[in-house]
Amino acid sequence: MATVGLLRFGFTFDASTACIGAIVGLIAAGPVGTVLWGWEAETVMWARLYCIVVLLDFTGTWTTALRLFDRFDLLAVQGLVAAAVKLTGVLWAVVQGWGLEGFITIWIAADLAGLITSGLLALTAAARIGVLGAPMAPLRQVAAQHRGIVPFLLTTNWHGTVRMVSKEADVLVVGGLLGPAGAGLYRIV
């Protein structure tokens, strides 16, 4: 089944790029954050902690799987779970009088909840139609059968990265000028 091979290939690619992104984030957070943006040790620690979210971000594969299986209803659930965790957590943090660390923890937990939910929903949908137990071709065979897949994945990932940077660059500039609190306020407003 070609779909199984493509999903496995996509998952492997997503996992690889997530690992690379998390490792780069872990390594670069200290030197880049402190030199370019004047981050304190605590800010570097939180940035490195967020790399756990980056490590688990396989949303490309999960989204593709749910689209292939015609489960658009489940795509909406992921966003709802993340938003519900974030809203509930923020309300709890306000009631408890938590500081910035509590809100950052909630943000990370909400992102993780959304990622884990999308993964579980995609795996459940795949299991229901028998894709999980299907035989899989080796990754090299999948790449050979779909010659344009590697350049396609590289291009789309590069495009996504550039797009994300262009959307978040203003927050980084504000953070560099006004510090983490200023960046947070700017992001909220």
PDB file of C-alpha atoms in Angstrom:
ATOM      1  CA  MET A   1       0.000   0.000   0.000  1.00  0.00           C
ATOM      2  CA  ALA A   2       1.633   3.208  -1.251  1.00  0.00           C
ATOM      3  CA  THR A   3      -0.105   5.364   1.356  1.00  0.00           C
ATOM      4  CA  VAL A   4       1.559   3.451   4.188  1.00  0.00           C
ATOM      5  CA  GLY A   5       5.009   3.943   2.687  1.00  0.00           C
ATOM      6  CA  LEU A   6       4.444   7.646   2.138  1.00  0.00           C
ATOM      7  CA  LEU A   7       3.141   8.143   5.673  1.00  0.00           C
ATOM      8  CA  ARG A   8       6.101   6.279   7.101  1.00  0.00           C
ATOM      9  CA  PHE A   9       8.453   8.340   4.962  1.00  0.00           C
ATOM     10  CA  GLY A  10       6.756  11.563   6.071  1.00  0.00           C
ATOM     11  CA  PHE A  11       6.842  10.514   9.712  1.00  0.00           C
ATOM     12  CA  THR A  12      10.549   9.680   9.464  1.00  0.00           C
ATOM     13  CA  PHE A  13      11.224  13.032   7.827  1.00  0.00           C
ATOM     14  CA  ASP A  14       9.137  14.927  10.418  1.00  0.00           C
ATOM     15  CA  ALA A  15      10.850  13.082  13.270  1.00  0.00           C
ATOM     16  CA  SER A  16      14.290  13.818  11.823  1.00  0.00           C
ATOM     17  CA  THR A  17      13.633  17.516  11.313  1.00  0.00           C
ATOM     18  CA  ALA A  18      12.046  17.781  14.770  1.00  0.00           C
ATOM     19  CA  CYS A  19      15.139  16.202  16.328  1.00  0.00           C
ATOM     20  CA  ILE A  20      17.423  18.537  14.389  1.00  0.00           C
ATOM     21  CA  GLY A  21      15.324  21.563  15.392  1.00  0.00           C
ATOM     22  CA  ALA A  22      15.280  20.543  19.060  1.00  0.00           C
ATOM     23  CA  ILE A  23      19.038  19.928  19.110  1.00  0.00           C
ATOM     24  CA  VAL A  24      19.775  23.246  17.388  1.00  0.00           C
ATOM     25  CA  GLY A  25      17.431  25.004  19.820  1.00  0.00           C
ATOM     26  CA  LEU A  26      19.031  23.362  22.848  1.00  0.00           C
ATOM     27  CA  ILE A  27      22.528  24.235  21.690  1.00  0.00           C
ATOM     28  CA  ALA A  28      21.832  27.720  20.337  1.00  0.00           C
ATOM     29  CA  ALA A  29      19.487  28.999  23.068  1.00  0.00           C
ATOM     30  CA  GLY A  30      22.340  29.877  25.405  1.00  0.00           C
ATOM     31  CA  PRO A  31      24.854  31.568  23.105  1.00  0.00           C
ATOM     32  CA  VAL A  32      22.345  33.153  20.730  1.00  0.00           C
ATOM     33  CA  GLY A  33      19.871  34.180  23.421  1.00  0.00           C
ATOM     34  CA  THR A  34      22.454  35.720  25.726  1.00  0.00           C
ATOM     35  CA  VAL A  35      24.585  37.414  23.066  1.00  0.00           C
ATOM     36  CA  LEU A  36      21.929  38.655  20.649  1.00  0.00           C
ATOM     37  CA  TRP A  37      19.009  39.242  22.971  1.00  0.00           C
ATOM     38  CA  GLY A  38      20.568  39.551  26.407  1.00  0.00           C
ATOM     39  CA  TRP A  39      18.660  36.614  27.860  1.00  0.00           C
ATOM     40  CA  GLU A  40      19.245  35.729  31.475  1.00  0.00           C
ATOM     41  CA  ALA A  41      19.916  32.133  32.531  1.00  0.00           C
ATOM     42  CA  GLU A  42      16.262  31.573  33.437  1.00  0.00           C
ATOM     43  CA  THR A  43      15.059  32.665  29.987  1.00  0.00           C
ATOM     44  CA  VAL A  44      17.584  30.336  28.339  1.00  0.00           C
ATOM     45  CA  MET A  45      16.310  27.511  30.540  1.00  0.00           C
ATOM     46  CA  TRP A  46      12.693  28.130  29.449  1.00  0.00           C
ATOM     47  CA  ALA A  47      13.715  28.324  25.787  1.00  0.00           C
ATOM     48  CA  ARG A  48      15.521  25.017  26.124  1.00  0.00           C
ATOM     49  CA  LEU A  49      12.535  23.483  27.879  1.00  0.00           C
ATOM     50  CA  TYR A  50      10.336  24.542  24.967  1.00  0.00           C
ATOM     51  CA  CYS A  51      12.576  22.434  22.734  1.00  0.00           C
ATOM     52  CA  ILE A  52      10.668  19.417  24.096  1.00  0.00           C
ATOM     53  CA  VAL A  53       7.656  20.742  22.199  1.00  0.00           C
ATOM     54  CA  VAL A  54       9.778  21.111  19.061  1.00  0.00           C
ATOM     55  CA  LEU A  55      11.005  17.538  19.504  1.00  0.00           C
ATOM     56  CA  LEU A  56       7.433  16.196  19.493  1.00  0.00           C
ATOM     57  CA  ASP A  57       6.138  18.361  16.649  1.00  0.00           C
ATOM     58  CA  PHE A  58       5.160  15.865  13.945  1.00  0.00           C
ATOM     59  CA  THR A  59       2.054  17.789  12.988  1.00  0.00           C
ATOM     60  CA  GLY A  60       2.815  17.560   9.281  1.00  0.00           C
ATOM     61  CA  THR A  61       2.464  13.789   9.329  1.00  0.00           C
ATOM     62  CA  TRP A  62      -0.546  13.749  11.627  1.00  0.00           C
ATOM     63  CA  THR A  63      -2.366  16.394   9.589  1.00  0.00           C
ATOM     64  CA  THR A  64      -1.579  14.616   6.326  1.00  0.00           C
ATOM     65  CA  ALA A  65      -2.772  11.287   7.715  1.00  0.00           C
ATOM     66  CA  LEU A  66      -6.060  12.724   8.923  1.00  0.00           C
ATOM     67  CA  ARG A  67      -6.613  14.432   5.569  1.00  0.00           C
ATOM     68  CA  LEU A  68      -5.836  11.229   3.671  1.00  0.00           C
ATOM     69  CA  PHE A  69      -8.254   9.287   5.869  1.00  0.00           C
ATOM     70  CA  ASP A  70     -10.939  11.959   5.342  1.00  0.00           C
ATOM     71  CA  ARG A  71     -11.061  12.765   9.048  1.00  0.00           C
ATOM     72  CA  PHE A  72     -11.315  16.527   8.909  1.00  0.00           C
ATOM     73  CA  ASP A  73     -13.559  16.358  11.960  1.00  0.00           C
ATOM     74  CA  LEU A  74     -10.617  15.108  13.996  1.00  0.00           C
ATOM     75  CA  LEU A  75      -8.347  17.889  12.716  1.00  0.00           C
ATOM     76  CA  ALA A  76     -10.542  20.396  14.534  1.00  0.00           C
ATOM     77  CA  VAL A  77     -10.319  18.441  17.796  1.00  0.00           C
ATOM     78  CA  GLN A  78      -6.555  19.027  18.108  1.00  0.00           C
ATOM     79  CA  GLY A  79      -6.975  22.788  18.061  1.00  0.00           C
ATOM     80  CA  LEU A  80      -9.826  22.612  20.536  1.00  0.00           C
ATOM     81  CA  VAL A  81      -7.806  20.493  22.974  1.00  0.00           C
ATOM     82  CA  ALA A  82      -4.827  22.862  22.875  1.00  0.00           C
ATOM     83  CA  ALA A  83      -7.076  25.906  23.301  1.00  0.00           C
ATOM     84  CA  ALA A  84      -9.053  24.291  26.139  1.00  0.00           C
ATOM     85  CA  VAL A  85      -5.866  23.342  28.003  1.00  0.00           C
ATOM     86  CA  LYS A  86      -4.496  26.836  27.507  1.00  0.00           C
ATOM     87  CA  LEU A  87      -7.707  28.576  28.646  1.00  0.00           C
ATOM     88  CA  THR A  88      -8.230  26.298  31.642  1.00  0.00           C
ATOM     89  CA  GLY A  89      -4.593  26.571  32.625  1.00  0.00           C
ATOM     90  CA  VAL A  90      -4.508  30.352  32.350  1.00  0.00           C
ATOM     91  CA  LEU A  91      -7.660  30.693  34.425  1.00  0.00           C
ATOM     92  CA  TRP A  92      -6.168  28.364  37.036  1.00  0.00           C
ATOM     93  CA  ALA A  93      -2.910  30.341  37.009  1.00  0.00           C
ATOM     94  CA  VAL A  94      -4.760  33.605  37.562  1.00  0.00           C
ATOM     95  CA  VAL A  95      -6.761  32.142  40.452  1.00  0.00           C
ATOM     96  CA  GLN A  96      -3.595  30.693  42.002  1.00  0.00           C
ATOM     97  CA  GLY A  97      -1.612  33.905  41.445  1.00  0.00           C
ATOM     98  CA  TRP A  98       1.105  32.174  39.441  1.00  0.00           C
ATOM     99  CA  GLY A  99       3.809  34.248  37.840  1.00  0.00           C
ATOM    100  CA  LEU A 100       5.359  34.149  34.414  1.00  0.00           C
ATOM    101  CA  GLU A 101       6.793  30.673  34.977  1.00  0.00           C
ATOM    102  CA  GLY A 102       3.314  29.261  35.540  1.00  0.00           C
ATOM    103  CA  PHE A 103       2.030  30.787  32.317  1.00  0.00           C
ATOM    104  CA  ILE A 104       5.007  29.483  30.351  1.00  0.00           C
ATOM    105  CA  THR A 105       4.433  26.018  31.805  1.00  0.00           C
ATOM    106  CA  ILE A 106       0.777  26.201  30.762  1.00  0.00           C
ATOM    107  CA  TRP A 107       1.747  27.302  27.260  1.00  0.00           C
ATOM    108  CA  ILE A 108       4.139  24.356  26.925  1.00  0.00           C
ATOM    109  CA  ALA A 109       1.550  21.939  28.359  1.00  0.00           C
ATOM    110  CA  ALA A 110      -1.107  23.204  25.941  1.00  0.00           C
ATOM    111  CA  ASP A 111       1.204  22.804  22.947  1.00  0.00           C
ATOM    112  CA  LEU A 112       2.148  19.306  24.088  1.00  0.00           C
ATOM    113  CA  ALA A 113      -1.509  18.403  24.646  1.00  0.00           C
ATOM    114  CA  GLY A 114      -2.347  19.504  21.106  1.00  0.00           C
ATOM    115  CA  LEU A 115       0.575  17.594  19.581  1.00  0.00           C
ATOM    116  CA  ILE A 116      -0.129  14.418  21.537  1.00  0.00           C
ATOM    117  CA  THR A 117      -3.842  14.645  20.727  1.00  0.00           C
ATOM    118  CA  SER A 118      -3.211  15.021  16.992  1.00  0.00           C
ATOM    119  CA  GLY A 119      -0.830  12.053  17.067  1.00  0.00           C
ATOM    120  CA  LEU A 120      -3.264   9.846  18.960  1.00  0.00           C
ATOM    121  CA  LEU A 121      -6.159  10.824  16.695  1.00  0.00           C
ATOM    122  CA  ALA A 122      -4.137  10.097  13.547  1.00  0.00           C
ATOM    123  CA  LEU A 123      -2.929   6.753  14.899  1.00  0.00           C
ATOM    124  CA  THR A 124      -6.462   5.814  15.937  1.00  0.00           C
ATOM    125  CA  ALA A 125      -7.821   6.721  12.498  1.00  0.00           C
ATOM    126  CA  ALA A 126      -5.011   4.748  10.843  1.00  0.00           C
ATOM    127  CA  ALA A 127      -5.720   1.715  13.013  1.00  0.00           C
ATOM    128  CA  ARG A 128      -9.435   1.828  12.197  1.00  0.00           C
ATOM    129  CA  ILE A 129      -8.792   1.516   8.464  1.00  0.00           C
ATOM    130  CA  GLY A 130      -6.031  -1.064   8.850  1.00  0.00           C
ATOM    131  CA  VAL A 131      -3.079   1.093   7.865  1.00  0.00           C
ATOM    132  CA  LEU A 132      -1.042   0.430  11.027  1.00  0.00           C
ATOM    133  CA  GLY A 133      -0.741  -3.296  10.430  1.00  0.00           C
ATOM    134  CA  ALA A 134      -0.138  -3.026   6.681  1.00  0.00           C
ATOM    135  CA  PRO A 135       3.238  -4.081   5.253  1.00  0.00           C
ATOM    136  CA  MET A 136       5.641  -1.207   4.666  1.00  0.00           C
ATOM    137  CA  ALA A 137       8.185  -0.784   1.914  1.00  0.00           C
ATOM    138  CA  PRO A 138      11.712   0.268   2.907  1.00  0.00           C
ATOM    139  CA  LEU A 139      12.203   4.037   2.956  1.00  0.00           C
ATOM    140  CA  ARG A 140      14.673   3.922   0.047  1.00  0.00           C
ATOM    141  CA  GLN A 141      12.100   2.104  -2.051  1.00  0.00           C
ATOM    142  CA  VAL A 142       9.476   4.720  -1.225  1.00  0.00           C
ATOM    143  CA  ALA A 143      11.911   7.502  -2.205  1.00  0.00           C
ATOM    144  CA  ALA A 144      12.729   5.677  -5.456  1.00  0.00           C
ATOM    145  CA  GLN A 145       9.039   5.207  -6.282  1.00  0.00           C
ATOM    146  CA  HIS A 146       8.281   8.856  -5.600  1.00  0.00           C
ATOM    147  CA  ARG A 147      11.347  10.581  -7.033  1.00  0.00           C
ATOM    148  CA  GLY A 148      10.281  14.114  -6.200  1.00  0.00           C
ATOM    149  CA  ILE A 149       9.405  13.480  -2.568  1.00  0.00           C
ATOM    150  CA  VAL A 150      12.731  14.469  -1.003  1.00  0.00           C
ATOM    151  CA  PRO A 151      13.022  17.818  -2.838  1.00  0.00           C
ATOM    152  CA  PHE A 152       9.324  18.430  -2.126  1.00  0.00           C
ATOM    153  CA  LEU A 153       9.739  17.806   1.607  1.00  0.00           C
ATOM    154  CA  LEU A 154      12.903  19.910   1.777  1.00  0.00           C
ATOM    155  CA  THR A 155      11.231  22.770  -0.078  1.00  0.00           C
ATOM    156  CA  THR A 156       8.048  22.709   1.977  1.00  0.00           C
ATOM    157  CA  ASN A 157       9.979  22.511   5.250  1.00  0.00           C
ATOM    158  CA  TRP A 158      12.256  25.371   4.204  1.00  0.00           C
ATOM    159  CA  HIS A 159       9.205  27.385   3.159  1.00  0.00           C
ATOM    160  CA  GLY A 160       7.513  26.692   6.488  1.00  0.00           C
ATOM    161  CA  THR A 161      10.637  27.719   8.388  1.00  0.00           C
ATOM    162  CA  VAL A 162      11.039  30.982   6.465  1.00  0.00           C
ATOM    163  CA  ARG A 163       7.348  31.728   6.884  1.00  0.00           C
ATOM    164  CA  MET A 164       7.481  31.082  10.615  1.00  0.00           C
ATOM    165  CA  VAL A 165      10.571  33.264  11.028  1.00  0.00           C
ATOM    166  CA  SER A 166       8.957  36.081   9.071  1.00  0.00           C
ATOM    167  CA  LYS A 167       5.849  35.855  11.289  1.00  0.00           C
ATOM    168  CA  GLU A 168       7.856  35.761  14.523  1.00  0.00           C
ATOM    169  CA  ALA A 169      10.759  38.084  13.640  1.00  0.00           C
ATOM    170  CA  ASP A 170       9.010  41.134  15.034  1.00  0.00           C
ATOM    171  CA  VAL A 171       8.596  39.415  18.408  1.00  0.00           C
ATOM    172  CA  LEU A 172      12.308  38.546  18.422  1.00  0.00           C
ATOM    173  CA  VAL A 173      13.255  42.143  17.626  1.00  0.00           C
ATOM    174  CA  VAL A 174      10.985  43.479  20.376  1.00  0.00           C
ATOM    175  CA  GLY A 175      12.436  40.891  22.757  1.00  0.00           C
ATOM    176  CA  GLY A 176      15.940  41.965  21.839  1.00  0.00           C
ATOM    177  CA  LEU A 177      15.127  45.610  22.491  1.00  0.00           C
ATOM    178  CA  LEU A 178      12.774  45.361  25.473  1.00  0.00           C
ATOM    179  CA  GLY A 179      13.529  41.946  26.966  1.00  0.00           C
ATOM    180  CA  PRO A 180      11.328  38.885  27.484  1.00  0.00           C
ATOM    181  CA  ALA A 181       8.562  40.751  29.301  1.00  0.00           C
ATOM    182  CA  GLY A 182       8.311  43.306  26.502  1.00  0.00           C
ATOM    183  CA  ALA A 183       8.206  40.547  23.879  1.00  0.00           C
ATOM    184  CA  GLY A 184       5.484  38.739  25.817  1.00  0.00           C
ATOM    185  CA  LEU A 185       3.391  41.876  26.110  1.00  0.00           C
ATOM    186  CA  TYR A 186       3.903  42.649  22.421  1.00  0.00           C
ATOM    187  CA  ARG A 187       2.878  39.086  21.479  1.00  0.00           C
ATOM    188  CA  ILE A 188      -0.306  39.289  23.538  1.00  0.00           C
ATOM    189  CA  VAL A 189      -1.286  42.722  22.243  1.00  0.00           C
TER     190      VAL A 189
END
